PDB file of C-alpha atoms in Angstrom:
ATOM      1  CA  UNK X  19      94.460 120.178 119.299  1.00 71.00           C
ATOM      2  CA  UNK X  20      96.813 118.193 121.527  1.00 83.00           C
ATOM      3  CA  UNK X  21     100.535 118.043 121.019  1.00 87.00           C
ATOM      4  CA  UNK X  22     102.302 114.947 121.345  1.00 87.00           C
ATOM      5  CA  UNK X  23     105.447 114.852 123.739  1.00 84.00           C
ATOM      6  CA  UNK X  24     105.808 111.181 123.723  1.00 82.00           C
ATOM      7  CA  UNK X  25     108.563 109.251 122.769  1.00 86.00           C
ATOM      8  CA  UNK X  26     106.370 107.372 119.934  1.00 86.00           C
ATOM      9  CA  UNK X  27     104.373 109.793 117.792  1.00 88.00           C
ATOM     10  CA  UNK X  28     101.823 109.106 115.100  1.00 87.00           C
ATOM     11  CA  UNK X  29     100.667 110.221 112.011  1.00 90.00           C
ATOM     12  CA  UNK X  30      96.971 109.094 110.142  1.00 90.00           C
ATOM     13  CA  UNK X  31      94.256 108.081 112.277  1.00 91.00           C
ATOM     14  CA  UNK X  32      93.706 105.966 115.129  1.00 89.00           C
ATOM     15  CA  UNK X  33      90.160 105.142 116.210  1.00 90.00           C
ATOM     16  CA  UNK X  34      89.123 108.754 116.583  1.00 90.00           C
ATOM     17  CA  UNK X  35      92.097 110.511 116.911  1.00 90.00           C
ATOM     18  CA  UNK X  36      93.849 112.093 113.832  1.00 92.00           C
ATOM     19  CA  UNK X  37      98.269 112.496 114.548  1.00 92.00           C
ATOM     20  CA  UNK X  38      99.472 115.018 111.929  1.00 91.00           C
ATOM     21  CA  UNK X  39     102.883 116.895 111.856  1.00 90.00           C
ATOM     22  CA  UNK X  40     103.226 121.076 111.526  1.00 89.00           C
ATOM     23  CA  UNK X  41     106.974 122.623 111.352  1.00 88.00           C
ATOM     24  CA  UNK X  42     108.288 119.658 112.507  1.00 87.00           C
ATOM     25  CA  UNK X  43     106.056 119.024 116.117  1.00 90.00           C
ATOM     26  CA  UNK X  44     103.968 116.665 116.107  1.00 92.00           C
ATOM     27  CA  UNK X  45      99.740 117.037 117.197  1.00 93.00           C
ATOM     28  CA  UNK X  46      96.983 115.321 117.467  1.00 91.00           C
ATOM     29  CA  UNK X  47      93.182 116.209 117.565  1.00 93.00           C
ATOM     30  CA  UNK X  48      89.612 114.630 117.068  1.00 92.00           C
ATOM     31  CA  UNK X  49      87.413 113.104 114.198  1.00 90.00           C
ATOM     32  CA  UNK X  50      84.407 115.375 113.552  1.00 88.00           C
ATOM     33  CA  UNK X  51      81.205 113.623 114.173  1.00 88.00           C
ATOM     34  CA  UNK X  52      80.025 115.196 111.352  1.00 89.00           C
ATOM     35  CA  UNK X  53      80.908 117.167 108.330  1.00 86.00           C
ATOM     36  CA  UNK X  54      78.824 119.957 106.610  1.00 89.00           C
ATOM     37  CA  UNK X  55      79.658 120.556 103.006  1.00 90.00           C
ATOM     38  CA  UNK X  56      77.831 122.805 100.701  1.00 95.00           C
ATOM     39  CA  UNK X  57      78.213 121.381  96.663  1.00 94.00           C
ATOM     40  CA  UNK X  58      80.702 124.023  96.193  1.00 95.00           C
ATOM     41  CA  UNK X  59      82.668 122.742  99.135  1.00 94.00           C
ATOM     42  CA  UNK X  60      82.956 119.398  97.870  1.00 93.00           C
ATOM     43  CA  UNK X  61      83.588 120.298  94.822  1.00 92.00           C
ATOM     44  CA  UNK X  62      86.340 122.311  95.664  1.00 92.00           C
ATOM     45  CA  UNK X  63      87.691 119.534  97.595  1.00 92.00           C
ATOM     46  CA  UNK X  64      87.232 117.427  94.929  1.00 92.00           C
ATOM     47  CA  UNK X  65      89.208 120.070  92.759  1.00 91.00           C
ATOM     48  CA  UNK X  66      92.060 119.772  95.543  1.00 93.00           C
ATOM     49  CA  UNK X  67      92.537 115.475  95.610  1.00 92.00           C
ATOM     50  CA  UNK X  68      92.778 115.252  91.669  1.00 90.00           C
ATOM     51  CA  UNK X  69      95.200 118.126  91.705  1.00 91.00           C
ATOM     52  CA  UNK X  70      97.510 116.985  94.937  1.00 92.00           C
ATOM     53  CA  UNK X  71      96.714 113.399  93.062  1.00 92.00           C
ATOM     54  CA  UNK X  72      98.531 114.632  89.835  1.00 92.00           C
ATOM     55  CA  UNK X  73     101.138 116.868  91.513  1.00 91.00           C
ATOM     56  CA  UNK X  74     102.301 113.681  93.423  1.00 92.00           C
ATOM     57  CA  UNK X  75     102.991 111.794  89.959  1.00 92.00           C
ATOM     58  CA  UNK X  76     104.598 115.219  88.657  1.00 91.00           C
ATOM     59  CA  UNK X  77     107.135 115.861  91.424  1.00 90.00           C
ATOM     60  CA  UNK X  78     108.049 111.832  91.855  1.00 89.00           C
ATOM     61  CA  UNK X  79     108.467 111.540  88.460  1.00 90.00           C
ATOM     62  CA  UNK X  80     111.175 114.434  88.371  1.00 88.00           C
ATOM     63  CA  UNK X  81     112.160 114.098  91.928  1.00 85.00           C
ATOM     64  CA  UNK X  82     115.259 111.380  91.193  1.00 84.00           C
ATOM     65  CA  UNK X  83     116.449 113.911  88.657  1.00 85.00           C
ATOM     66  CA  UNK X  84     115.937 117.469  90.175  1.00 83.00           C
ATOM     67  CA  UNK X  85     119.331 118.778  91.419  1.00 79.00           C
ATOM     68  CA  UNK X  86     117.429 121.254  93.497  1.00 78.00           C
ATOM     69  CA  UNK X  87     116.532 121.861  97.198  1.00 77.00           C
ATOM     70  CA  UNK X  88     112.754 121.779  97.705  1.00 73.00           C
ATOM     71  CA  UNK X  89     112.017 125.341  98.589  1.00 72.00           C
ATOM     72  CA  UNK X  90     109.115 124.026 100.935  1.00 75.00           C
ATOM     73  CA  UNK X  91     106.533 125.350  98.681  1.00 83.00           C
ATOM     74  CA  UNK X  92     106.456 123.923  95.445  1.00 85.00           C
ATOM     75  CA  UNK X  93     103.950 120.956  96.772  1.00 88.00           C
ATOM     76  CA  UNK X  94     101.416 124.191  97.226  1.00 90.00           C
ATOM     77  CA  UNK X  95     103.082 125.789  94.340  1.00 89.00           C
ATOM     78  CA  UNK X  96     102.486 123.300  91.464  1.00 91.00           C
ATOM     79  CA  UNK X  97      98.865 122.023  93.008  1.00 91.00           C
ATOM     80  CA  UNK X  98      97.836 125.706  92.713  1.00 91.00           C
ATOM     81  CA  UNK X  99      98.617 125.920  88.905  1.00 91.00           C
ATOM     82  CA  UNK X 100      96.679 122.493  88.560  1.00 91.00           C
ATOM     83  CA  UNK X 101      93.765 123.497  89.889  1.00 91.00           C
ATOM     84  CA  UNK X 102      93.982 127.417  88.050  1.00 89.00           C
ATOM     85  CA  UNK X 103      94.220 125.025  84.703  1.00 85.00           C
ATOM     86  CA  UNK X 104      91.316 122.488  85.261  1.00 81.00           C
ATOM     87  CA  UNK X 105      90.611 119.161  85.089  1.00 76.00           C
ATOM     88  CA  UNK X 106      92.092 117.771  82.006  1.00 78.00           C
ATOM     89  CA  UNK X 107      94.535 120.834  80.792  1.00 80.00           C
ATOM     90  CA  UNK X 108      98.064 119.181  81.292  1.00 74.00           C
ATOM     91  CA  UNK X 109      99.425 122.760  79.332  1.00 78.00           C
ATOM     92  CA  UNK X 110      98.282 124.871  82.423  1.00 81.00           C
ATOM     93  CA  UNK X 111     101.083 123.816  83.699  1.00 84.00           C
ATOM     94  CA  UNK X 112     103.746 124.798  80.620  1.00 80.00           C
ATOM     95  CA  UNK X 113     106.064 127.507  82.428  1.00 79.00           C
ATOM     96  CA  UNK X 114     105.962 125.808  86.022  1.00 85.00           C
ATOM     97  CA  UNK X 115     109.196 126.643  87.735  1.00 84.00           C
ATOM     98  CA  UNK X 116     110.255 123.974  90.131  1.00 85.00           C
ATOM     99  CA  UNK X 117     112.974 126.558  91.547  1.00 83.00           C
ATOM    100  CA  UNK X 118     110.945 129.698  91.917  1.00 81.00           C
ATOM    101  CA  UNK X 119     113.388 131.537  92.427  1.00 82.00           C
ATOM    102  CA  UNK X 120     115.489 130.886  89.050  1.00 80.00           C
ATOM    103  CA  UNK X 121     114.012 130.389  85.991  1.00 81.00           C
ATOM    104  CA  UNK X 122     115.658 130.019  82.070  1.00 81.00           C
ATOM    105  CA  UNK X 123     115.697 134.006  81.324  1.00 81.00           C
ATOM    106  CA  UNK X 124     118.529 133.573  83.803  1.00 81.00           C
ATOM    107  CA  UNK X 125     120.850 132.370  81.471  1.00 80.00           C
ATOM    108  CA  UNK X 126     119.275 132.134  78.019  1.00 81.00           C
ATOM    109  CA  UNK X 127     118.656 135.810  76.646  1.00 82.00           C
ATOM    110  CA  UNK X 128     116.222 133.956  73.725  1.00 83.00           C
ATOM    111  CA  UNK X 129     114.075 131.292  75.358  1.00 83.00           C
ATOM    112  CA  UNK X 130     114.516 127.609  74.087  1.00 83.00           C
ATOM    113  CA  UNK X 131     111.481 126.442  72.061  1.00 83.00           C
ATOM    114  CA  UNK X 132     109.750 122.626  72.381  1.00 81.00           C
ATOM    115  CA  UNK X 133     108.341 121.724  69.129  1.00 83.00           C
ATOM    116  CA  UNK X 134     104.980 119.946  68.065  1.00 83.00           C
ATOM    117  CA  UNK X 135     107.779 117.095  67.861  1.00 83.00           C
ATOM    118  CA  UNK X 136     108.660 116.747  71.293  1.00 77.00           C
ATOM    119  CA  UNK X 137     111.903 118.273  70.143  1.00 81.00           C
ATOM    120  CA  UNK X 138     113.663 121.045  72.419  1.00 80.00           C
ATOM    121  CA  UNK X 139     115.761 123.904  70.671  1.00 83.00           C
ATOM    122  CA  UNK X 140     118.034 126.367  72.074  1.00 81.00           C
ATOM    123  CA  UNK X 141     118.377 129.007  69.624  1.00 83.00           C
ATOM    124  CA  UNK X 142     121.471 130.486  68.886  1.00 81.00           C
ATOM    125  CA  UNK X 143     122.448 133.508  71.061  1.00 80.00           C
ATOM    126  CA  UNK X 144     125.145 135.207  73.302  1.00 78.00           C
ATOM    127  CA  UNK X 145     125.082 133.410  76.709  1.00 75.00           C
ATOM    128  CA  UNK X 146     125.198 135.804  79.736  1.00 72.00           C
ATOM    129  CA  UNK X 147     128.401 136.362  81.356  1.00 72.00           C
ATOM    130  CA  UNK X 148     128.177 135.271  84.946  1.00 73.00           C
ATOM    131  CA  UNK X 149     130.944 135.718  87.323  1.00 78.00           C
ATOM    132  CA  UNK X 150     132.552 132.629  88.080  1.00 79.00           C
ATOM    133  CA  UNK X 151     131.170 130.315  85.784  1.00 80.00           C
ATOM    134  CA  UNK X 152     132.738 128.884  82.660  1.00 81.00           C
ATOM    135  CA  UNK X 153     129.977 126.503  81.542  1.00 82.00           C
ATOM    136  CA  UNK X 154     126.258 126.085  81.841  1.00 81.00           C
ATOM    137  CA  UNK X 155     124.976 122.754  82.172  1.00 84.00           C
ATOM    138  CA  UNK X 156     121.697 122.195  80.683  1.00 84.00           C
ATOM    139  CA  UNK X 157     119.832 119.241  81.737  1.00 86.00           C
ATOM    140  CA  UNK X 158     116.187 118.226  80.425  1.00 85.00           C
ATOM    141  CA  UNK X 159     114.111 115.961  81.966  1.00 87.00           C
ATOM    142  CA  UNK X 160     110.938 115.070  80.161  1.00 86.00           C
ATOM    143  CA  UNK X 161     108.195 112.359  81.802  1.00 88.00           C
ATOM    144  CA  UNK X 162     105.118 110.604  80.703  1.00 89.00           C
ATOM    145  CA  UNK X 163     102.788 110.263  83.403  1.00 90.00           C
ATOM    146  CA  UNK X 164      99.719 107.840  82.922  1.00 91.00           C
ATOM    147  CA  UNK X 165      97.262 110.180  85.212  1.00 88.00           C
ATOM    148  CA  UNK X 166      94.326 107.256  84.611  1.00 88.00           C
ATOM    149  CA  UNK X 167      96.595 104.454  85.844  1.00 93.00           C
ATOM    150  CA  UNK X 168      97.992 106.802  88.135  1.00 91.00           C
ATOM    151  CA  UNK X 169     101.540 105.937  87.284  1.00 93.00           C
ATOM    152  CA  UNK X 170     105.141 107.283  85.794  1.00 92.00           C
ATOM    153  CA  UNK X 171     105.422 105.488  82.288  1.00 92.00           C
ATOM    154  CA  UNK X 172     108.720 106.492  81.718  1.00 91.00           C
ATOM    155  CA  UNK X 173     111.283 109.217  82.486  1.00 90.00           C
ATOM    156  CA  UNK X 174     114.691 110.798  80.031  1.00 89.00           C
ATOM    157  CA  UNK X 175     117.017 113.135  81.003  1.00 89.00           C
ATOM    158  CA  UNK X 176     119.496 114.951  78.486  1.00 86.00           C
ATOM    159  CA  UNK X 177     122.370 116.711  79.516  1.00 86.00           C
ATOM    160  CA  UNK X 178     124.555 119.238  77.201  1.00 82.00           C
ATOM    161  CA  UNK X 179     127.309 121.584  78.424  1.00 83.00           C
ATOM    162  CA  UNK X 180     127.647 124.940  77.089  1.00 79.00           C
ATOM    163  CA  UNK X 181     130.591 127.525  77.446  1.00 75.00           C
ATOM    164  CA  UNK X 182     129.216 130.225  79.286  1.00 72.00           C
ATOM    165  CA  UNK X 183     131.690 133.076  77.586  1.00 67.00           C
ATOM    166  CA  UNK X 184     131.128 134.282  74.386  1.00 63.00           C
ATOM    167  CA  UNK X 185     128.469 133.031  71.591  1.00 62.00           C
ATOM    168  CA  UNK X 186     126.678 129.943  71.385  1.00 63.00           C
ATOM    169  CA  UNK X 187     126.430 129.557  67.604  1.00 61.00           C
ATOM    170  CA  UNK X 188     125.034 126.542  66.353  1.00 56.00           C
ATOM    171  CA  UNK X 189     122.209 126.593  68.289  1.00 55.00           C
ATOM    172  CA  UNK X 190     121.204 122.870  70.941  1.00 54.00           C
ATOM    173  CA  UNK X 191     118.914 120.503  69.841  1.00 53.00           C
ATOM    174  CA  UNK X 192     117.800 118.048  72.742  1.00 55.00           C
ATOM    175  CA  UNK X 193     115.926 114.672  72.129  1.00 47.00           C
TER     176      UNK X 193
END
């Protein structure tokens, strides 16, 4: 492994050489001649390109509308819960936080509910008091991703402003 000090750096191969980039320096190394791989080794990797295939779609079809700072692991993050849910289970990933570190039980005391409709409900409830804040902003971004044409079909985003003190009565509906 060879680290590249020159002005022009590469990524992807050239000839035999491989240029890849780790915390922000840039190296090089050689092809193998060859590569041993039991069956379970290739099908693990396998298991890895059709999840980093479908994460890609996933995080580009929410990145335009994420008001979030990558975290620097949610690539590993959200590929990991792909591969945990199979092949062709696009619920394994129901729950997937894109902010790891903050998640809806933050601010919603009763979780909002998505029905068989495609319909998103926020229940009724007393909104936490946080310091500082006197509205929440709820935004919803739902996507449908074509996996087989390996495309985003289309993406909406709903926004709705709540008061952060006091009760939220009538409950949120979100198309």
């Amino acid at each position: 492994m060879g680290r590249q000090t020159s002005l022009l750096t590469f990524t992807g191969r050239v000839g035999n050489l491989i240029g890849y980039n780790r915390n922000g320096k840039h190296f090089m190394r050689c092809m193998p001649e060859t590569v041993r791989q039991t069956s379970a080794t290739r099908q693990a990797a396998q298991r890895f390109g059709v999840a980093s295939r479908k994460g890609r779609l996933i995080r580009s079809a929410f990145a335009q509308e994420l008001d979030i700072r990558s975290d620097g692991s949610r690539v590993n993050r959200l590929n990991k819960t792909i591969i945990k849910g199979g092949r062709n289970n696009p619920g394994a990933i129901a729950g997937f936080r894109f902010n790891r570190y903050t998640g809806t039980d933050k601010f919603f005391c009763v979780d909002p509910v998505l029905s068989a409709d495609g319909i998103l409900h926020i229940p009724a409830q007393t909104l936490k008091d946080l310091k500082g804040f006197t509205a929440l902003e709820v935004k919803v971004i739902a996507a449908r991703i074509s996996f087989a044409e390996r495309k985003v079909v289309d993406t909406e985003t709903a926004t709705l402003i709540l008061d952060t003190p006091g009760t939220f009565r009538r409950g949120g509906i979100i198309c």
